[in-house]
Short mmCIF file of C-alpha atoms in Angstrom, two decimals:
data_model
loop_
_atom_site.label_atom_id
_atom_site.label_comp_id
_atom_site.label_asym_id
_atom_site.label_seq_id
_atom_site.Cartn_x
_atom_site.Cartn_y
_atom_site.Cartn_z
CA MET A 1 -11.42 23.60 28.13
CA GLU A 2 -11.39 24.17 24.18
CA CYS A 3 -15.25 23.35 23.13
CA ASN A 4 -15.11 21.17 19.64
CA LYS A 5 -18.47 20.11 19.79
CA GLY A 6 -19.41 22.30 17.51
CA PHE A 7 -18.50 20.37 14.12
CA SER A 8 -16.73 17.11 15.75
CA SER A 9 -17.88 14.91 18.53
CA SER A 10 -15.13 12.61 18.71
CA TYR A 11 -11.79 14.25 18.98
CA MET A 12 -8.36 14.33 20.81
CA VAL A 13 -6.95 16.99 20.76
CA LEU A 14 -3.56 17.74 23.20
CA LYS A 15 -2.76 21.09 25.10
CA PRO A 16 1.16 21.02 25.94
CA GLU A 17 1.16 24.79 26.70
CA GLU A 18 -1.19 23.47 30.54
CA VAL A 19 1.06 20.49 31.17
CA LYS A 20 3.62 21.07 33.98
CA PHE A 21 6.74 18.77 34.89
CA PHE A 22 4.09 16.08 37.15
CA ASP A 23 2.36 16.50 35.23
CA LEU A 24 4.47 14.80 32.24
CA ILE A 25 5.68 12.40 34.12
CA SER A 26 2.43 11.39 35.01
CA ILE A 27 1.66 10.06 32.14
CA LEU A 28 3.27 7.46 32.03
CA PHE A 29 1.07 6.36 35.19
CA SER A 30 -1.97 7.12 34.75
CA THR A 31 -4.69 5.59 32.25
CA ASP A 32 -7.50 7.80 32.49
CA ILE A 33 -5.36 11.02 31.19
CA GLU A 34 -8.75 11.85 28.94
CA LYS A 35 -9.89 13.70 32.39
CA ARG A 36 -6.99 15.62 32.33
CA LYS A 37 -7.41 19.46 31.61
CA PHE A 38 -4.18 19.45 29.31
CA VAL A 39 -5.94 16.86 27.02
CA ASP A 40 -9.33 17.74 25.44
CA SER A 41 -11.59 14.80 25.09
CA PRO A 42 -14.76 13.14 25.32
CA GLU A 43 -13.78 9.91 25.13
CA GLN A 44 -13.26 8.26 28.52
CA LYS A 45 -11.25 4.70 28.49
CA GLU A 46 -8.43 3.57 29.54
CA GLU A 47 -4.63 4.06 27.96
CA SER A 48 -1.92 1.29 26.98
CA PHE A 49 1.20 2.14 28.33
CA ARG A 50 2.91 2.37 24.77
CA ARG A 51 0.61 5.25 23.71
CA ARG A 52 0.95 6.74 27.01
CA TRP A 53 4.68 6.59 25.79
CA LEU A 54 3.19 8.41 22.84
CA ILE A 55 1.40 11.37 23.45
CA PHE A 56 4.44 12.11 27.08
CA ILE A 57 7.15 12.40 24.02
CA SER A 58 5.00 14.13 21.84
CA ILE A 59 4.02 16.49 24.80
CA ALA A 60 7.34 16.53 25.90
CA VAL A 61 9.31 17.73 22.81
CA GLN A 62 6.65 19.99 22.13
CA LYS A 63 7.41 22.08 25.49
CA LEU A 64 10.64 21.84 24.67
CA LEU A 65 9.62 23.89 21.83
CA LEU A 66 8.04 25.97 23.00
CA PHE A 67 9.72 26.63 26.03
CA SER A 68 12.73 27.45 22.71
CA SER A 69 10.24 29.20 20.09
CA LYS A 70 11.70 33.08 21.16
CA PRO A 71 15.89 31.63 21.31
CA MET A 72 15.26 29.41 17.81
CA SER A 73 13.53 32.56 16.70
CA TRP A 74 16.12 35.02 17.15
CA ILE A 75 18.75 32.34 15.73
CA GLY A 76 17.31 31.60 12.85
CA SER A 77 17.62 35.46 11.92
CA LEU A 78 20.95 35.93 13.35
CA ILE A 79 21.84 33.46 10.91
CA GLU A 80 20.47 33.78 8.17
CA MET A 81 20.73 37.69 8.23
CA TRP A 82 24.83 36.94 8.22
CA ILE A 83 25.43 34.58 5.43
CA ASN A 84 23.07 37.12 3.68
CA LEU A 85 25.43 39.02 4.72
CA LEU A 86 28.59 37.24 3.99
CA SER A 87 26.94 36.90 0.17
CA SER A 88 25.68 40.49 -0.43
CA ASN A 89 29.67 41.57 0.81
CA GLY A 90 31.16 38.45 -1.34
CA SER A 91 33.37 36.60 1.06
CA PHE A 92 34.46 37.01 5.29
CA GLY A 93 37.23 39.31 3.69
CA ARG A 94 35.57 41.26 1.63
CA LEU A 95 32.77 41.79 4.63
CA LEU A 96 35.19 42.97 6.88
CA LEU A 97 37.61 45.06 4.31
CA ASN A 98 33.79 46.80 3.97
CA VAL A 99 33.52 47.45 7.30
CA PHE A 100 36.77 48.80 7.82
CA THR A 101 36.04 51.34 4.33
CA GLY A 102 32.28 52.13 4.97
CA LYS A 103 31.03 50.48 2.24
CA LEU A 104 29.72 47.40 3.65
CA LEU A 105 26.42 45.97 2.21
CA ILE A 106 23.78 45.21 4.66
CA PRO A 107 20.58 42.79 3.16
CA ASP A 108 17.58 43.62 2.70
CA LYS A 109 14.88 41.28 3.92
CA THR A 110 12.05 41.76 1.50
CA SER A 111 14.86 42.15 -1.55
CA PRO A 112 14.57 39.69 -4.43
CA SER A 113 18.50 38.64 -3.54
CA PHE A 114 17.56 37.98 0.07
CA THR A 115 17.50 34.06 0.50
CA SER A 116 15.69 32.22 3.18
CA PHE A 117 17.58 29.48 5.59
CA ILE A 118 15.96 27.01 3.50
CA GLY A 119 17.64 28.53 0.38
CA CYS A 120 20.71 28.55 1.82
CA PHE A 121 21.13 25.62 1.35
CA ASP A 122 20.34 24.95 -2.15
CA GLU A 123 20.71 28.56 -4.39
CA ARG A 124 19.88 26.94 -7.67
CA LYS A 125 17.08 28.74 -9.58
CA GLU A 126 16.95 26.87 -12.04
CA LEU A 127 14.64 23.97 -13.74
CA ASP A 128 15.95 20.89 -14.95
CA ARG A 129 16.58 21.86 -18.84
CA ASN A 130 17.02 17.84 -19.19
CA ILE A 131 13.06 17.82 -18.14
CA LYS A 132 10.89 19.06 -21.17
CA PRO A 133 7.39 19.70 -20.30
CA GLY A 134 4.86 16.35 -21.32
CA ASP A 135 7.76 14.35 -19.86
CA ALA A 136 6.29 12.15 -16.37
CA ASN A 137 8.49 13.36 -14.40
CA TYR A 138 8.45 17.58 -15.48
CA LEU A 139 5.09 18.25 -12.72
CA ALA A 140 7.32 16.67 -9.89
CA ALA A 141 10.56 18.00 -10.47
CA LEU A 142 8.21 21.50 -11.28
CA SER A 143 5.71 20.85 -7.77
CA MET A 144 9.65 20.19 -6.24
CA MET A 145 11.42 23.63 -6.95
CA ALA A 146 8.12 25.09 -6.25
CA SER A 147 7.82 23.73 -3.29
CA LYS A 148 11.45 25.20 -2.70
CA ALA A 149 10.97 28.38 -3.97
CA SER A 150 8.11 28.72 -1.22
CA TYR A 151 10.21 29.42 1.59
CA GLU A 152 11.20 32.72 0.00
CA ASN A 153 10.01 36.38 0.22
CA LYS A 154 7.37 37.65 -2.31
CA ALA A 155 10.14 39.51 -4.39
CA TYR A 156 12.11 36.75 -4.98
CA LEU A 157 9.53 34.13 -5.89
CA TYR A 158 8.38 36.89 -8.53
CA GLY A 159 12.11 37.67 -9.83
CA ILE A 160 12.55 33.56 -9.77
CA VAL A 161 9.41 32.93 -12.01
CA ASN A 162 9.02 34.78 -14.19
CA ASP A 163 12.68 35.85 -15.11
CA HIS A 164 14.52 32.17 -14.71
CA TRP A 165 11.34 30.13 -15.51
CA LYS A 166 9.67 32.10 -18.13
CA MET A 167 6.12 31.69 -15.76
CA GLU A 168 3.45 34.00 -14.37
CA PHE A 169 3.69 34.59 -10.84
CA LEU A 170 0.46 34.96 -9.65
CA GLY A 171 0.48 35.91 -5.85
CA PHE A 172 2.42 35.05 -2.68
CA TYR A 173 -0.36 35.25 0.56
CA ASP A 174 0.02 34.99 4.23
CA TYR A 175 -2.88 32.82 5.58
CA TRP A 176 -4.83 33.88 8.90
CA ASN A 177 -5.58 30.62 11.40
CA ASP A 178 -7.88 31.18 13.61
CA TYR A 179 -6.75 28.89 16.06
CA GLN A 180 -3.56 31.11 16.83
CA ASN A 181 -4.64 34.24 16.37
CA LYS A 182 -2.19 35.38 14.06
CA ALA A 183 -1.46 34.23 9.94
CA THR A 184 0.76 31.60 9.85
CA THR A 185 0.60 29.69 6.23
CA GLN A 186 1.59 31.03 3.26
CA VAL A 187 1.25 29.96 -0.14
CA PHE A 188 2.10 31.43 -3.43
CA LEU A 189 0.75 30.59 -7.09
CA LEU A 190 1.98 30.50 -10.58
CA ARG A 191 0.91 29.64 -13.97
CA ASP A 192 3.08 27.79 -16.26
CA ARG A 193 2.42 27.92 -20.36
CA THR A 194 4.66 25.87 -21.48
CA GLY A 195 4.15 24.96 -24.44
CA ASP A 196 0.40 23.19 -25.30
CA GLN A 197 -0.40 22.99 -21.23
CA ASP A 198 -1.95 25.72 -18.69
CA THR A 199 -1.25 24.66 -15.39
CA ILE A 200 -1.91 26.29 -12.00
CA VAL A 201 0.90 25.61 -9.33
CA VAL A 202 -0.20 26.28 -6.27
CA ALA A 203 3.02 25.89 -3.18
CA PHE A 204 2.48 25.49 0.17
CA ARG A 205 5.05 26.92 2.65
CA GLY A 206 6.51 23.62 4.47
CA THR A 207 7.85 23.84 8.79
CA GLU A 208 11.12 26.47 8.74
CA PRO A 209 14.13 25.00 10.85
CA PHE A 210 13.43 27.53 13.40
CA ASP A 211 9.67 27.67 13.88
CA ALA A 212 8.51 25.97 16.93
CA ASP A 213 4.90 26.10 16.08
CA ALA A 214 5.76 25.04 12.94
CA TRP A 215 7.73 21.78 14.75
CA CYS A 216 4.95 21.46 17.19
CA SER A 217 2.68 20.95 14.28
CA ASP A 218 4.62 17.82 13.09
CA PHE A 219 5.18 16.70 16.67
CA ASP A 220 1.09 17.08 17.64
CA LEU A 221 -0.73 13.63 18.09
CA SER A 222 -4.05 15.87 18.00
CA TRP A 223 -6.93 14.68 15.95
CA TYR A 224 -10.56 15.36 14.94
CA GLU A 225 -13.05 13.27 13.59
CA LEU A 226 -15.27 14.85 10.76
CA PRO A 227 -18.59 12.70 10.03
CA GLY A 228 -17.77 10.60 6.80
CA PHE A 229 -14.34 11.00 6.55
CA GLY A 230 -12.70 9.69 9.49
CA ARG A 231 -9.57 11.31 11.78
CA ILE A 232 -7.47 14.33 10.59
CA HIS A 233 -4.49 15.25 12.47
CA GLY A 234 -5.83 18.99 14.37
CA GLY A 235 -2.67 21.05 13.98
CA PHE A 236 -2.85 20.71 9.70
CA MET A 237 -6.57 21.94 9.82
CA LYS A 238 -5.93 24.80 11.62
CA ALA A 239 -3.09 25.51 9.99
CA LEU A 240 -5.08 25.48 6.59
CA GLY A 241 -8.69 26.89 7.47
CA LEU A 242 -10.73 25.44 9.87
CA GLN A 243 -12.82 27.83 11.73
CA ARG A 244 -13.13 27.56 15.34
CA ASN A 245 -16.18 25.54 17.15
CA ILE A 246 -18.17 25.73 13.29
CA GLY A 247 -15.43 23.50 10.99
CA TRP A 248 -15.21 23.80 8.15
CA PRO A 249 -18.46 25.49 6.71
CA LEU A 250 -19.14 26.13 2.84
CA GLU A 251 -18.16 29.63 3.45
CA VAL A 252 -17.04 31.59 5.77
CA ASN A 253 -17.91 35.75 7.53
CA GLN A 254 -14.39 37.08 7.22
CA ASP A 255 -13.31 39.86 9.67
CA ASP A 256 -12.73 43.07 8.41
CA THR A 257 -9.38 43.14 10.22
CA ARG A 258 -7.85 39.55 9.69
CA PRO A 259 -7.01 37.79 6.40
CA THR A 260 -9.36 34.77 4.60
CA PRO A 261 -8.36 31.37 5.68
CA ALA A 262 -6.32 29.76 3.21
CA TYR A 263 -8.59 26.94 1.67
CA TYR A 264 -11.57 29.92 1.17
CA ALA A 265 -9.18 32.33 -0.28
CA ILE A 266 -7.09 29.60 -2.34
CA ARG A 267 -10.67 28.17 -3.84
CA ASP A 268 -12.41 31.54 -4.74
CA ILE A 269 -8.56 32.36 -6.65
CA LEU A 270 -8.71 29.13 -8.28
CA ARG A 271 -13.13 29.55 -9.09
CA GLU A 272 -12.23 32.90 -10.56
CA ILE A 273 -8.95 31.71 -13.15
CA LEU A 274 -10.83 28.23 -14.36
CA SER A 275 -13.85 29.16 -14.94
CA GLN A 276 -12.29 31.77 -18.03
CA ASN A 277 -10.67 28.63 -19.18
CA ALA A 278 -11.79 24.73 -19.30
CA GLN A 279 -8.47 24.07 -20.18
CA THR A 280 -6.74 25.29 -17.04
CA LYS A 281 -5.62 22.39 -14.84
CA PHE A 282 -3.74 22.65 -11.55
CA ILE A 283 -1.54 20.70 -9.15
CA LEU A 284 -1.44 21.10 -5.55
CA THR A 285 2.74 20.67 -4.01
CA GLY A 286 4.45 21.53 -0.10
CA HIS A 287 7.78 20.24 1.22
CA SER A 288 7.10 18.90 4.79
CA LEU A 289 4.19 20.89 7.04
CA GLY A 290 3.32 22.19 2.67
CA GLY A 291 3.33 18.28 1.79
CA ALA A 292 0.04 17.85 4.80
CA LEU A 293 -1.78 21.52 3.79
CA ALA A 294 -1.28 20.40 0.32
CA ILE A 295 -2.94 16.63 0.24
CA LEU A 296 -5.63 18.47 2.57
CA PHE A 297 -6.84 20.81 0.55
CA PRO A 298 -8.92 18.19 -2.14
CA ALA A 299 -10.14 16.63 1.52
CA ILE A 300 -11.96 19.52 2.21
CA LEU A 301 -13.14 19.98 -1.69
CA THR A 302 -13.78 16.98 -1.52
CA LEU A 303 -16.37 17.39 1.52
CA HIS A 304 -17.25 20.78 0.35
CA ASP A 305 -18.96 18.53 -3.41
CA GLU A 306 -16.44 21.23 -5.59
CA LYS A 307 -16.41 19.24 -8.93
CA LEU A 308 -14.99 21.91 -10.71
CA LEU A 309 -12.07 22.20 -8.97
CA LEU A 310 -12.00 17.91 -8.09
CA GLU A 311 -12.09 17.44 -12.30
CA ARG A 312 -9.59 20.25 -12.93
CA LEU A 313 -6.91 19.05 -10.20
CA GLU A 314 -4.19 17.79 -12.46
CA GLY A 315 -1.97 16.35 -8.98
CA VAL A 316 -1.27 16.32 -5.49
CA TYR A 317 2.78 16.40 -5.34
CA THR A 318 4.42 16.42 -1.93
CA PHE A 319 7.60 16.32 -0.85
CA GLY A 320 8.29 14.40 3.06
CA GLN A 321 5.05 15.24 4.00
CA PRO A 322 3.67 14.13 7.25
CA ARG A 323 0.94 11.52 7.69
CA VAL A 324 -2.43 13.49 8.13
CA GLY A 325 -5.11 11.55 9.18
CA ASP A 326 -5.99 7.79 9.66
CA GLU A 327 -6.91 4.07 7.86
CA THR A 328 -10.29 5.07 7.34
CA PHE A 329 -9.45 8.94 5.98
CA GLY A 330 -6.95 7.25 4.00
CA ALA A 331 -9.14 4.74 2.10
CA ILE A 332 -11.80 7.30 1.74
CA MET A 333 -9.24 9.65 0.13
CA GLU A 334 -7.73 6.84 -1.84
CA ASN A 335 -10.73 6.69 -3.64
CA LYS A 336 -12.12 10.08 -4.27
CA LEU A 337 -8.75 10.99 -5.87
CA LYS A 338 -9.24 7.70 -8.58
CA GLU A 339 -13.29 7.99 -8.65
CA ASN A 340 -11.53 12.51 -10.18
CA ARG A 341 -8.49 10.77 -11.41
CA ILE A 342 -6.05 12.80 -9.90
CA ARG A 343 -2.95 11.25 -9.24
CA TYR A 344 -1.09 11.70 -5.77
CA TYR A 345 2.61 11.26 -5.34
CA ARG A 346 4.19 11.03 -1.99
CA PHE A 347 7.68 11.55 -2.22
CA VAL A 348 9.62 10.23 0.34
CA TYR A 349 13.53 10.89 0.25
CA GLY A 350 16.16 8.13 2.63
CA ASN A 351 15.40 8.76 6.45
CA ASP A 352 13.74 11.69 6.37
CA MET A 353 12.06 12.19 9.96
CA VAL A 354 8.54 14.32 8.98
CA ALA A 355 7.94 11.53 6.95
CA ARG A 356 7.32 9.19 9.65
CA LEU A 357 5.39 11.46 11.70
CA PRO A 358 3.00 11.42 13.71
CA TYR A 359 3.89 7.90 14.36
CA ASP A 360 1.95 5.64 12.76
CA ASP A 361 1.60 2.34 15.62
CA SER A 362 -0.51 -0.01 16.38
CA ALA A 363 -1.82 2.45 19.97
CA LEU A 364 -2.08 5.25 17.68
CA MET A 365 -4.62 6.10 14.24
CA PHE A 366 -1.78 8.27 12.16
CA LYS A 367 -1.47 6.50 8.42
CA HIS A 368 0.42 7.03 5.13
CA PHE A 369 -1.62 6.31 1.77
CA GLY A 370 -1.55 6.86 -1.71
CA THR A 371 1.30 6.11 -4.39
CA CYS A 372 5.08 6.45 -2.19
CA VAL A 373 8.43 7.28 -4.51
CA TYR A 374 10.61 6.35 -1.98
CA TYR A 375 14.66 7.38 -2.86
CA ASN A 376 17.79 6.31 -1.54
CA ARG A 377 20.79 8.35 -0.60
CA HIS A 378 21.77 7.25 -4.76
CA TYR A 379 19.01 8.62 -5.30
CA GLU A 380 17.85 5.60 -7.10
CA GLY A 381 13.71 5.45 -6.57
CA LYS A 382 11.12 3.24 -6.27
CA VAL A 383 6.97 2.45 -5.42
CA VAL A 384 6.62 1.60 -2.10
CA VAL A 385 3.42 0.58 -0.33
CA GLU A 386 5.42 2.35 2.49
CA GLU A 387 8.88 4.26 3.86
CA PRO A 388 11.63 1.37 4.46
CA ASN A 389 11.66 2.25 8.95
CA LYS A 390 8.26 3.94 8.66
CA ASN A 391 8.23 5.17 12.00
CA TYR A 392 11.67 7.33 13.16
CA LEU A 393 12.16 6.40 16.87
CA SER A 394 12.41 2.90 16.13
CA PRO A 395 15.31 1.83 18.16
CA LEU A 396 16.13 -1.54 15.70
CA ALA A 397 16.81 1.19 12.76
CA VAL A 398 19.39 3.97 14.66
CA ILE A 399 22.72 2.02 13.73
CA PRO A 400 21.78 1.68 10.09
CA MET A 401 20.54 5.21 10.06
CA ILE A 402 24.12 6.48 11.26
CA ALA A 403 25.91 4.17 9.21
CA ASN A 404 23.57 6.18 6.13
CA ALA A 405 24.68 9.44 8.05
CA SER A 406 27.87 9.00 7.58
CA LEU A 407 27.71 8.21 3.67
CA GLU A 408 25.77 10.70 2.73
CA LEU A 409 28.08 13.25 4.50
CA ILE A 410 30.75 11.39 2.01
CA ARG A 411 28.80 12.17 -0.36
CA SER A 412 28.49 15.69 0.26
CA PHE A 413 32.61 15.94 -0.96
CA THR A 414 32.21 13.51 -4.21
CA ILE A 415 28.47 14.69 -5.16
CA VAL A 416 30.53 17.53 -7.67
CA TYR A 417 32.42 15.02 -9.49
CA THR A 418 29.85 12.33 -9.44
CA LYS A 419 27.44 14.40 -11.06
CA GLY A 420 28.32 18.15 -11.87
CA PRO A 421 28.52 20.85 -10.63
CA GLU A 422 24.65 21.90 -10.31
CA TYR A 423 25.24 19.64 -7.47
CA ARG A 424 27.52 21.49 -5.20
CA GLU A 425 27.16 21.08 -1.57
CA GLY A 426 27.90 24.63 1.06
CA TRP A 427 29.42 24.77 4.29
CA LEU A 428 25.74 24.72 5.42
CA LEU A 429 24.64 22.14 4.26
CA ARG A 430 27.35 20.24 5.42
CA VAL A 431 27.31 21.33 9.03
CA LEU A 432 23.65 19.92 8.72
CA ARG A 433 25.09 16.49 7.15
CA PHE A 434 27.59 16.59 10.35
CA ILE A 435 24.74 17.10 12.78
CA GLY A 436 23.00 13.87 10.60
CA LEU A 437 25.20 11.72 12.72
CA VAL A 438 23.55 12.57 16.04
CA ILE A 439 20.34 12.99 14.55
CA PRO A 440 19.61 10.87 11.38
CA GLY A 441 16.89 11.77 9.13
CA LEU A 442 17.53 15.84 10.24
CA PRO A 443 19.30 16.48 6.95
CA ALA A 444 17.25 14.39 5.15
CA HIS A 445 14.65 15.99 4.88
CA SER A 446 16.10 19.77 3.44
CA THR A 447 14.69 20.34 0.05
CA LYS A 448 18.88 19.81 -2.00
CA ASP A 449 18.17 15.81 -1.43
CA TYR A 450 13.99 16.09 -2.44
CA VAL A 451 15.45 18.49 -5.83
CA ASN A 452 17.69 15.97 -6.72
CA SER A 453 15.85 12.66 -6.13
CA THR A 454 13.15 14.44 -8.52
CA ARG A 455 16.41 15.42 -11.20
CA LEU A 456 18.68 12.34 -10.71
CA GLY A 457 15.39 9.54 -10.60
CA SER A 458 13.97 8.00 -13.06
CA ALA A 459 10.93 9.13 -15.08
CA ASP A 460 10.39 5.98 -16.37
CA LEU A 461 9.57 5.21 -12.70
CA LEU A 462 6.61 7.60 -12.89
CA LEU A 463 5.61 7.14 -16.48
CA GLY A 464 5.34 3.48 -15.92
CA HIS A 465 2.57 3.88 -12.91
CA GLN A 466 0.70 6.60 -14.37
CA LYS A 467 -0.02 3.32 -17.52
CA ARG A 468 -0.76 1.11 -14.96
CA SER A 469 -3.16 3.26 -13.24
CA GLN A 470 -4.43 5.03 -16.25
#
């Protein structure tokens, strides 16, 4: 059993890799699941059927993902290479011609022109020229483009930041996960000195479609309680830099053979840059899993009383972010963000399934907090306490979600005429929208819809909220 008592005396850690078929079935009929080897928890109590049912779903999905992890990775790499092969050679016909003439162009995964699977859904590189520095939605639009770009390789990022955005690329990093014994967390930094501002953007990479480990984190119901902070999602803390058995020490003793965990490395980079100029500020952003890491970062800064960084943190902008903690954690974070005048916007588009995970249910403890900016399929936004249909698996929402997915598919063919050529959708996204007829909420998680929301949504929405919060 994993030893967690070094930093938390209250926790529940699900271990799907140790669950066998009959163990999985028995979850539904046994009230003492904390006594079983696939649940590590010091709390012994009887569980309600609804709670057991949700744990059953969580473990079953994770088991399926773990079983499929290698085929998923292989299929993802194959699709990604095929799309870039077509792009490099111009078309399928030209590809065949190049094969027969010996002029086939093989894409290099480390080149500036190689696009990730996520990037293939939305190949836009330019910022929206209609959104200027100082506009209410400027940082939101820049954050989303940075979040989208975070899925790409280092050479691609360097080119898009320096050549297209005319900003300064500060670095791309692959950070260590102490629990998975490998580097799993990717982050890149840029510096925007456009006009009068001097802003560092820290963008965390999110859930990649064929990364089973990342999807397991999204579906995981495990948590750890930090004294004075409430209960926090275990998988997200591990990805940010939680240290095995000791939690969140002020400093870490690094083994020279391993990269530094994300939180500690980024904190040190920011300390150095911010100490050089009193006017420099920074923002945190991320899509999907990246959004969860973005909002957890200031939580650990608060835990460590990092006053300089908290004073310079201008805002946190997340897109399609899953839930990260319980109601206590949310209330504490809202107070801390307000004390430091830090803006936190949680953007949710349509029926995005990831933004509704893990479940917010009376049987569980995960809750959203902060300002939710919700956009419908017309990219009309509004500030709400909670996005509609807050739990993705709600049976009552299935028919409305399928109907909405159908209309989004139709929009895929018409949006180029109603909004302009930059909003054109390619064949790959249309395939995903067809899949959305069966799994509604999946295509809504794409970066395409979030970029569209920050560009087409009214800037007055954020401006009005900023004035009320000042």
